[in-house]
Amino acid sequence: MREVFHQSLEDVQNRLVEISGMVTTAIEKATTAFKASDIALAEEVIAADAEIDDKAHELDEIAIEIMARQQPVARDLRIVVMALRVSASLERMGDIAEHIAQLTRLRFPERAIPSGLKSTFGRMGELDVEAARKLTELLRTEDLAIADQIRDIDNQVDDLHVSVFEKVLSDSWSGEPAQTVDATLASRYHERFVDHAVSVAKKVQYLAEGGEFYASDGSAIGE
Amino acid sequence: MREVFHQSLEDVQNRLVEISGMVTTAIEKATTAFKASDIALAEEVIAADAEIDDKAHELDEIAIEIMARQQPVARDLRIVVMALRVSASLERMGDIAEHIAQLTRLRFPERAIPSGLKSTFGRMGELDVEAARKLTELLRTEDLAIADQIRDIDNQVDDLHVSVFEKVLSDSWSGEPAQTVDATLASRYHERFVDHAVSVAKKVQYLAEGGEFYASDGSAIGE
């Protein structure tokens, strides 16, 4: 039974790694399309999001089946519950990649990326992709040093997010309202993407350290 | 054992109703503060969000304990897993109320609500509050007619969300970039709030109808 459970967990982990890989591809294409105003690439991301959703739902059904059939308790149960939460975050990250692609399509053939913010969004896009790659690696290797690296990327993205508003609210900003809207939404999406990566990294970290599901809380369950 | 399980489920349901009530208060205060640029009320919402988070985490621990101790299967297990997802959505709705309050604080003493959009955001706020009230009622009564009412509210908010962008991108828009940013973020927050209410309503509905865990549109509750 124990053996079966560990095979099931391995399957769940492999699926999480696979979905995280799909999300990495999505954010890579979305940020590239956003930078280059590449409508074809944007359409690819929008079309591919349904696959990420399906994979996440498949994983959720498998996790629920493991709970029902193998009745894990204590830490084993928490790992399965975490898988459900991680798949929800990964699905949401895929949605955000799709939002960035939709923003590109919305303004096409004009550039969605406002002039004067090209390099800022270029860097935000690179950091989003880096965070997704790191997250995939974290889910695959459970090397906790990677969780700290993702937090560091999040701090860099937060700084860039602030700098976008400083730019847009400065006297030097000559953008049209449409560009102000795009900069606001795009910056928000880029920032939220990494937020989700951080929340997944935290969950992996707490569990790997044998800790509780939340930083704050208490007693071990189901012993 | 069956009896114990049903008592546990009742406790979980009561807690979800309680958290949904806290979220209703938060969005009511946040949208009122946003309309009136009431900094004291905004601070209240920001300070109270931690309580919503704690209540949600408490509920998650109880749900995990029920799984471990009572080992529910089939539909019973899905109900407990759904409770985990609903608490995640309610927590996220509380975060969005906090974001609206933070937007109010950010611009104080100036109005966060851009001139020309006062009535639009007034209506969006009313609809957000109505959606939260309906959601609490749905969680309490499991009256599925309410799920459709929440969907209807969502459609109204989506239309207003579109109208905000039409306004901001129209020639008549004379707002400063700061007001364009605020209108963009505020509209996005008001819209997302109801999205979460709809995804919770869908889960309640599909489970009550003994259906599958995911809505036909593939949407999943997630942060």
Short mmCIF file of C-alpha atoms in Angstrom, two decimals, chain B residues 42-161:
data_model
loop_
_atom_site.label_atom_id
_atom_site.label_comp_id
_atom_site.label_asym_id
_atom_site.label_seq_id
_atom_site.Cartn_x
_atom_site.Cartn_y
_atom_site.Cartn_z
CA ALA B 42 -10.29 52.11 4.20
CA GLU B 43 -7.84 51.52 7.06
CA GLU B 44 -10.49 49.38 8.82
CA VAL B 45 -10.73 47.11 5.79
CA ILE B 46 -6.95 46.84 5.46
CA ALA B 47 -6.59 45.99 9.17
CA ALA B 48 -9.42 43.43 9.12
CA ASP B 49 -8.10 41.35 6.20
CA ALA B 50 -5.74 39.38 8.45
CA GLU B 51 -8.78 38.06 10.37
CA ILE B 52 -10.30 36.73 7.15
CA ASP B 53 -7.00 35.04 6.28
CA ASP B 54 -6.77 33.45 9.75
CA LYS B 55 -10.36 32.21 9.59
CA ALA B 56 -9.73 30.70 6.15
CA HIS B 57 -6.55 28.94 7.31
CA GLU B 58 -8.37 27.66 10.41
CA LEU B 59 -11.06 26.19 8.17
CA ASP B 60 -8.44 24.57 5.92
CA GLU B 61 -6.86 22.85 8.92
CA ILE B 62 -10.27 21.59 10.04
CA ALA B 63 -11.04 20.27 6.54
CA ILE B 64 -7.69 18.45 6.44
CA GLU B 65 -8.38 17.02 9.90
CA ILE B 66 -11.78 15.73 8.74
CA MET B 67 -10.11 14.01 5.77
CA ALA B 68 -7.49 12.43 8.02
CA ARG B 69 -9.76 11.34 10.89
CA GLN B 70 -12.98 10.46 9.06
CA GLN B 71 -11.55 9.40 5.71
CA PRO B 72 -14.53 10.47 3.60
CA VAL B 73 -14.84 9.03 0.07
CA ALA B 74 -16.82 9.77 -3.06
CA ARG B 75 -19.14 12.76 -2.79
CA ASP B 76 -18.35 13.32 0.91
CA LEU B 77 -14.67 13.73 0.05
CA ARG B 78 -15.51 16.13 -2.79
CA ILE B 79 -17.52 18.28 -0.41
CA VAL B 80 -14.53 18.62 1.93
CA VAL B 81 -12.17 19.36 -0.98
CA MET B 82 -14.66 21.93 -2.22
CA ALA B 83 -14.58 23.61 1.19
CA LEU B 84 -10.80 24.05 0.78
CA ARG B 85 -11.32 25.66 -2.62
CA VAL B 86 -14.15 27.89 -1.43
CA SER B 87 -12.06 29.17 1.49
CA ALA B 88 -9.26 29.99 -0.96
CA SER B 89 -11.68 32.00 -3.10
CA LEU B 90 -13.18 33.79 -0.09
CA GLU B 91 -9.70 34.69 1.12
CA ARG B 92 -8.90 36.06 -2.33
CA MET B 93 -12.13 38.09 -2.33
CA GLY B 94 -11.03 39.60 0.99
CA ASP B 95 -7.67 40.49 -0.60
CA ILE B 96 -9.46 42.27 -3.45
CA ALA B 97 -11.56 44.29 -0.97
CA GLU B 98 -8.26 45.24 0.67
CA HIS B 99 -6.82 46.30 -2.73
CA ILE B 100 -9.78 48.64 -3.27
CA ALA B 101 -9.20 50.09 0.21
CA GLN B 102 -5.48 50.51 -0.53
CA LEU B 103 -6.32 52.38 -3.73
CA THR B 104 -8.44 54.76 -1.63
CA ARG B 105 -5.57 55.29 0.83
CA LEU B 106 -3.02 55.73 -1.94
CA ARG B 107 -4.81 58.78 -3.41
CA PHE B 108 -6.06 60.30 -0.15
CA PRO B 109 -6.91 63.17 0.34
CA GLU B 110 -7.74 63.21 -3.36
CA ARG B 111 -10.62 61.06 -4.58
CA ALA B 112 -9.48 57.71 -5.92
CA ILE B 113 -12.67 57.55 -7.94
CA PRO B 114 -12.14 59.48 -11.19
CA SER B 115 -14.64 62.17 -12.06
CA GLY B 116 -17.02 61.04 -14.76
CA LEU B 117 -16.96 57.47 -13.45
CA LYS B 118 -18.53 58.14 -10.06
CA SER B 119 -21.91 56.59 -10.89
CA THR B 120 -20.31 53.66 -12.74
CA PHE B 121 -18.10 52.71 -9.79
CA GLY B 122 -20.99 53.40 -7.42
CA ARG B 123 -23.03 50.79 -9.27
CA MET B 124 -20.10 48.34 -9.52
CA GLY B 125 -19.62 48.62 -5.75
CA GLU B 126 -23.30 47.95 -5.09
CA LEU B 127 -23.18 44.89 -7.34
CA ASP B 128 -20.02 43.55 -5.64
CA VAL B 129 -21.74 43.85 -2.25
CA GLU B 130 -24.89 42.22 -3.62
CA ALA B 131 -22.83 39.33 -5.03
CA ALA B 132 -21.12 38.81 -1.65
CA ARG B 133 -24.48 38.84 0.16
CA LYS B 134 -25.94 36.35 -2.31
CA LEU B 135 -22.88 34.12 -1.97
CA THR B 136 -23.26 34.05 1.83
CA GLU B 137 -26.92 33.17 1.37
CA LEU B 138 -26.04 30.44 -1.14
CA LEU B 139 -23.49 28.90 1.23
CA ARG B 140 -26.03 29.02 4.07
CA THR B 141 -29.15 27.79 2.27
CA GLU B 142 -27.71 25.89 -0.74
CA ASP B 143 -30.64 27.36 -2.68
CA LEU B 144 -29.31 26.92 -6.22
CA ALA B 145 -31.50 29.67 -7.66
CA ILE B 146 -29.06 32.07 -5.97
CA ALA B 147 -26.18 30.74 -8.09
CA ASP B 148 -27.96 32.00 -11.21
CA GLN B 149 -28.58 35.37 -9.54
CA ILE B 150 -24.83 35.67 -8.88
CA ARG B 151 -24.12 34.89 -12.54
CA ASP B 152 -26.53 37.63 -13.53
CA ILE B 153 -24.74 40.11 -11.25
CA ASP B 154 -21.44 39.05 -12.85
CA ASN B 155 -22.78 39.87 -16.32
CA GLN B 156 -23.82 43.33 -15.14
CA VAL B 157 -20.39 43.97 -13.62
CA ASP B 158 -18.66 42.77 -16.79
CA ASP B 159 -20.69 45.27 -18.84
CA LEU B 160 -19.73 48.09 -16.45
CA HIS B 161 -16.07 46.96 -16.62
#
